[in-house]
Amino acid sequence: KTASKERVCNPCSKHLTDQATHQGCVLRSCVNLSAKQNATEVKALAVACKCLADEAQSGSPQLDEEGVLEKVLMNLIPYTRGVDPQIQRQAVRALANLAAQETHRSKTMEAGTVPILVDMLASQDDLLRLQAARGIALLCSEEVVRQALIEMRGVNTIINTLPAESDEGQAIMISILEALANAGAQYRVLLREHHCVFTLAACLTTKNAGVLEKATNILALIASDHQARRAIFESGAVTA
């Protein structure tokens, strides 16, 4: 009886665990993030953020309980900036995983995650940039996210960095550009003005079928605007 009692997770009084980090419990991970004794412990904080990212990815039912998602976001967001990269990567990954759950998107956006993710698109850390792009790709069907991409120069960042990205990074970033192109003529004009056709032309030589398909789709949409056709011709896309 004593052993069982010791294994009960105090924050939720539901989970049984033998692990010191109490992995598998969203509330315990929040406690670990807010604990003063962990304030300078990089490993402990990274583990806590990873646990939240994993729980968000698996769709933990705890996140549907009243007030839990708000608590998670409140504890995660301070670790998206100005911390060790190990912590930051997992915190941003957690935000991206929350954005992947349709039921959590509204509150995730309301917590101020969009500017954070757009800002991280310019990160020099490959993993951090990839997770940020993934989060934006999941949210860019929302007008407020598309506007943030424009106002914070996120579109320009994507266009400039896309050619040098990994296959996975290219696939995610070009899906953001495709979402913008599909969102209306004003976004297609914006992409053209940011010389997106040159980036897309460069993508036409890729062996990644998914990236190739999206690049040609975007070019086809941009070509529907008569003024863009000269730019497409000059980019070498026609020859490619």
Short mmCIF file of C-alpha atoms in Angstrom, two decimals:
data_model
loop_
_atom_site.label_atom_id
_atom_site.label_comp_id
_atom_site.label_asym_id
_atom_site.label_seq_id
_atom_site.Cartn_x
_atom_site.Cartn_y
_atom_site.Cartn_z
CA LYS A 1 0.00 0.00 0.00
CA THR A 2 2.80 2.38 0.91
CA ALA A 3 4.64 1.64 -2.34
CA SER A 4 1.51 2.28 -4.39
CA LYS A 5 0.84 5.55 -2.59
CA GLU A 6 4.36 6.75 -3.30
CA ARG A 7 3.86 6.05 -6.99
CA VAL A 8 0.73 8.19 -7.31
CA CYS A 9 1.35 11.42 -9.20
CA ASN A 10 0.51 14.25 -6.78
CA PRO A 11 -0.57 16.91 -9.31
CA CYS A 12 -3.27 14.79 -10.91
CA SER A 13 -3.80 11.99 -8.35
CA LYS A 14 -4.39 9.60 -11.24
CA HIS A 15 -1.18 8.41 -12.80
CA LEU A 16 1.07 5.73 -11.37
CA THR A 17 4.71 6.07 -12.29
CA ASP A 18 8.12 4.84 -11.19
CA GLN A 19 9.97 7.52 -13.14
CA ALA A 20 11.39 10.53 -11.36
CA THR A 21 10.31 12.85 -14.17
CA HIS A 22 6.75 11.48 -14.09
CA GLN A 23 6.66 11.14 -17.86
CA GLY A 24 3.16 10.57 -19.12
CA CYS A 25 1.54 13.23 -16.91
CA VAL A 26 1.02 16.68 -18.41
CA LEU A 27 0.46 18.32 -15.02
CA ARG A 28 3.62 16.83 -13.51
CA SER A 29 5.64 18.18 -16.44
CA CYS A 30 4.17 21.64 -15.77
CA VAL A 31 5.21 21.36 -12.14
CA ASN A 32 8.73 20.38 -13.22
CA LEU A 33 8.94 23.45 -15.45
CA SER A 34 7.80 25.83 -12.74
CA ALA A 35 9.81 24.28 -9.89
CA LYS A 36 12.39 26.73 -8.53
CA GLN A 37 14.91 23.95 -7.95
CA ASN A 38 14.87 23.20 -11.70
CA ALA A 39 15.36 26.83 -12.77
CA THR A 40 19.00 26.27 -13.73
CA GLU A 41 18.82 22.54 -14.49
CA VAL A 42 19.06 22.28 -18.29
CA LYS A 43 18.47 18.54 -18.42
CA ALA A 44 15.43 18.62 -16.13
CA LEU A 45 13.83 21.47 -18.05
CA ALA A 46 14.57 19.85 -21.42
CA VAL A 47 13.01 16.60 -20.22
CA ALA A 48 9.92 18.41 -18.94
CA CYS A 49 9.47 20.21 -22.29
CA LYS A 50 10.04 16.95 -24.16
CA CYS A 51 7.41 15.23 -22.05
CA LEU A 52 4.89 17.95 -22.91
CA ALA A 53 5.84 17.71 -26.59
CA ASP A 54 5.36 13.93 -26.51
CA GLU A 55 2.01 14.21 -24.72
CA ALA A 56 0.81 16.80 -27.21
CA GLN A 57 1.91 14.58 -30.08
CA SER A 58 0.05 11.58 -28.69
CA GLY A 59 -3.07 13.66 -28.01
CA SER A 60 -3.13 13.19 -24.24
CA PRO A 61 -6.72 13.37 -22.89
CA GLN A 62 -5.36 15.47 -20.01
CA LEU A 63 -5.05 18.38 -22.44
CA ASP A 64 -8.82 18.36 -22.86
CA GLU A 65 -9.42 18.84 -19.14
CA GLU A 66 -10.47 22.31 -18.00
CA GLY A 67 -7.56 24.70 -17.53
CA VAL A 68 -4.84 22.18 -18.40
CA LEU A 69 -3.97 23.47 -21.88
CA GLU A 70 -3.78 27.03 -20.55
CA LYS A 71 -1.40 25.87 -17.82
CA VAL A 72 0.75 24.03 -20.35
CA LEU A 73 1.04 27.09 -22.60
CA MET A 74 1.75 29.40 -19.66
CA ASN A 75 4.64 27.16 -18.57
CA LEU A 76 6.01 26.43 -22.06
CA ILE A 77 6.18 29.87 -23.63
CA PRO A 78 8.91 31.28 -21.31
CA TYR A 79 11.20 28.49 -22.55
CA THR A 80 10.90 29.36 -26.25
CA ARG A 81 13.42 32.22 -26.00
CA GLY A 82 16.64 32.99 -24.18
CA VAL A 83 17.28 29.46 -22.91
CA ASP A 84 19.60 26.57 -23.71
CA PRO A 85 18.91 25.15 -27.23
CA GLN A 86 18.10 21.73 -25.74
CA ILE A 87 15.19 23.27 -23.84
CA GLN A 88 14.14 25.64 -26.60
CA ARG A 89 13.91 22.91 -29.26
CA GLN A 90 11.56 20.82 -27.15
CA ALA A 91 9.44 23.81 -26.12
CA VAL A 92 8.93 24.88 -29.74
CA ARG A 93 8.30 21.26 -30.72
CA ALA A 94 5.59 21.13 -28.06
CA LEU A 95 3.94 24.25 -29.50
CA ALA A 96 4.04 22.75 -32.99
CA ASN A 97 2.49 19.52 -31.69
CA LEU A 98 -0.28 21.48 -29.98
CA ALA A 99 -0.92 23.30 -33.25
CA ALA A 100 -1.30 19.91 -34.92
CA GLN A 101 -4.34 19.15 -32.77
CA GLU A 102 -7.32 20.99 -34.24
CA THR A 103 -9.07 21.20 -30.87
CA HIS A 104 -6.05 23.01 -29.35
CA ARG A 105 -5.22 25.45 -32.18
CA SER A 106 -7.38 28.35 -31.09
CA LYS A 107 -6.01 28.51 -27.54
CA THR A 108 -2.48 27.86 -28.77
CA MET A 109 -2.73 30.89 -31.04
CA GLU A 110 -4.40 33.04 -28.40
CA ALA A 111 -1.46 32.38 -26.08
CA GLY A 112 0.83 34.29 -28.46
CA THR A 113 2.61 31.39 -30.13
CA VAL A 114 2.35 32.68 -33.71
CA PRO A 115 4.93 35.51 -33.36
CA ILE A 116 7.24 33.09 -31.56
CA LEU A 117 7.06 30.53 -34.37
CA VAL A 118 7.46 33.13 -37.12
CA ASP A 119 10.47 34.60 -35.32
CA MET A 120 12.04 31.14 -35.03
CA LEU A 121 11.92 30.68 -38.83
CA ALA A 122 15.11 32.76 -38.94
CA SER A 123 16.90 30.65 -36.31
CA GLN A 124 20.36 29.32 -37.10
CA ASP A 125 19.45 26.10 -35.28
CA ASP A 126 18.24 23.60 -37.89
CA LEU A 127 15.99 21.60 -35.54
CA LEU A 128 14.46 24.71 -34.02
CA ARG A 129 13.78 26.21 -37.44
CA LEU A 130 12.20 22.96 -38.62
CA GLN A 131 9.81 22.74 -35.67
CA ALA A 132 8.83 26.40 -36.05
CA ALA A 133 8.10 25.88 -39.75
CA ARG A 134 6.04 22.81 -38.95
CA GLY A 135 3.93 24.80 -36.50
CA ILE A 136 3.40 27.62 -39.02
CA ALA A 137 2.47 25.13 -41.75
CA LEU A 138 -0.25 23.72 -39.51
CA LEU A 139 -1.63 27.16 -38.69
CA CYS A 140 -1.28 29.10 -41.94
CA SER A 141 -4.83 28.39 -43.02
CA GLU A 142 -5.65 31.17 -40.54
CA GLU A 143 -5.59 34.74 -41.86
CA VAL A 144 -3.98 36.08 -38.68
CA VAL A 145 -1.04 33.71 -39.21
CA ARG A 146 -0.62 34.73 -42.85
CA GLN A 147 -0.61 38.38 -41.78
CA ALA A 148 2.03 37.65 -39.14
CA LEU A 149 4.20 36.01 -41.81
CA ILE A 150 4.00 39.20 -43.86
CA GLU A 151 4.42 41.73 -41.03
CA MET A 152 7.34 39.87 -39.42
CA ARG A 153 9.06 39.18 -42.75
CA GLY A 154 8.54 35.46 -42.32
CA VAL A 155 7.68 35.06 -46.01
CA ASN A 156 10.98 36.66 -46.99
CA THR A 157 12.83 34.39 -44.55
CA ILE A 158 11.24 31.27 -46.04
CA ILE A 159 11.98 32.30 -49.63
CA ASN A 160 15.63 33.01 -48.79
CA THR A 161 16.31 29.89 -46.72
CA LEU A 162 14.23 27.28 -48.58
CA PRO A 163 16.85 26.27 -51.23
CA ALA A 164 19.44 25.39 -48.56
CA GLU A 165 17.04 23.46 -46.33
CA SER A 166 17.00 19.70 -45.85
CA ASP A 167 14.44 17.67 -47.82
CA GLU A 168 12.14 17.70 -44.81
CA GLY A 169 12.60 21.43 -44.27
CA GLN A 170 11.95 22.18 -47.94
CA ALA A 171 8.78 20.10 -47.92
CA ILE A 172 7.41 21.98 -44.90
CA MET A 173 8.41 25.45 -46.03
CA ILE A 174 7.11 25.05 -49.57
CA SER A 175 3.79 23.87 -48.13
CA ILE A 176 3.58 27.27 -46.38
CA LEU A 177 4.21 29.06 -49.67
CA GLU A 178 1.56 26.91 -51.35
CA ALA A 179 -0.96 27.81 -48.63
CA LEU A 180 -0.22 31.49 -49.23
CA ALA A 181 -0.57 31.13 -53.00
CA ASN A 182 -3.92 29.42 -52.52
CA ALA A 183 -5.13 32.12 -50.11
CA GLY A 184 -5.76 34.72 -52.79
CA ALA A 185 -4.37 36.95 -55.52
CA GLN A 186 -2.94 39.44 -53.01
CA TYR A 187 -0.66 36.74 -51.60
CA ARG A 188 0.44 35.62 -55.06
CA VAL A 189 1.41 39.22 -55.84
CA LEU A 190 3.35 39.34 -52.57
CA LEU A 191 5.22 36.12 -53.44
CA ARG A 192 6.10 37.53 -56.85
CA GLU A 193 7.32 40.81 -55.37
CA HIS A 194 9.57 38.85 -53.01
CA HIS A 195 11.10 37.10 -56.05
CA CYS A 196 9.63 33.78 -55.01
CA VAL A 197 9.65 32.55 -58.62
CA PHE A 198 13.46 32.32 -58.56
CA THR A 199 13.34 30.14 -55.45
CA LEU A 200 10.62 27.98 -57.00
CA ALA A 201 12.63 27.67 -60.22
CA ALA A 202 15.57 26.38 -58.20
CA CYS A 203 13.27 23.80 -56.59
CA LEU A 204 12.33 22.36 -59.99
CA THR A 205 15.64 20.49 -60.10
CA THR A 206 14.89 18.61 -56.89
CA LYS A 207 14.47 14.84 -56.73
CA ASN A 208 11.87 15.27 -54.01
CA ALA A 209 8.58 14.58 -55.80
CA GLY A 210 6.49 16.34 -53.15
CA VAL A 211 8.52 19.54 -53.32
CA LEU A 212 8.51 19.42 -57.14
CA GLU A 213 4.74 19.07 -57.24
CA LYS A 214 4.15 21.98 -54.85
CA ALA A 215 6.66 24.19 -56.66
CA THR A 216 4.93 23.65 -60.00
CA ASN A 217 1.51 24.18 -58.41
CA ILE A 218 2.60 27.53 -56.98
CA LEU A 219 4.14 28.60 -60.28
CA ALA A 220 0.92 27.68 -62.06
CA LEU A 221 -1.06 29.84 -59.65
CA ILE A 222 1.34 32.77 -60.01
CA ALA A 223 1.29 32.41 -63.81
CA SER A 224 -2.44 33.09 -63.77
CA ASP A 225 -1.42 36.70 -63.19
CA HIS A 226 -0.32 38.15 -66.54
CA GLN A 227 2.25 40.45 -64.90
CA ALA A 228 4.03 37.47 -63.32
CA ARG A 229 4.71 35.62 -66.56
CA ARG A 230 7.78 37.61 -67.49
CA ALA A 231 9.28 37.01 -64.05
CA ILE A 232 8.65 33.27 -64.41
CA PHE A 233 10.30 33.23 -67.85
CA GLU A 234 13.33 35.18 -66.57
CA SER A 235 13.71 32.86 -63.56
CA GLY A 236 14.51 29.90 -65.79
CA ALA A 237 11.46 28.02 -64.58
CA VAL A 238 10.17 27.52 -68.13
CA THR A 239 13.41 25.86 -69.21
CA ALA A 240 13.50 23.75 -66.03
#
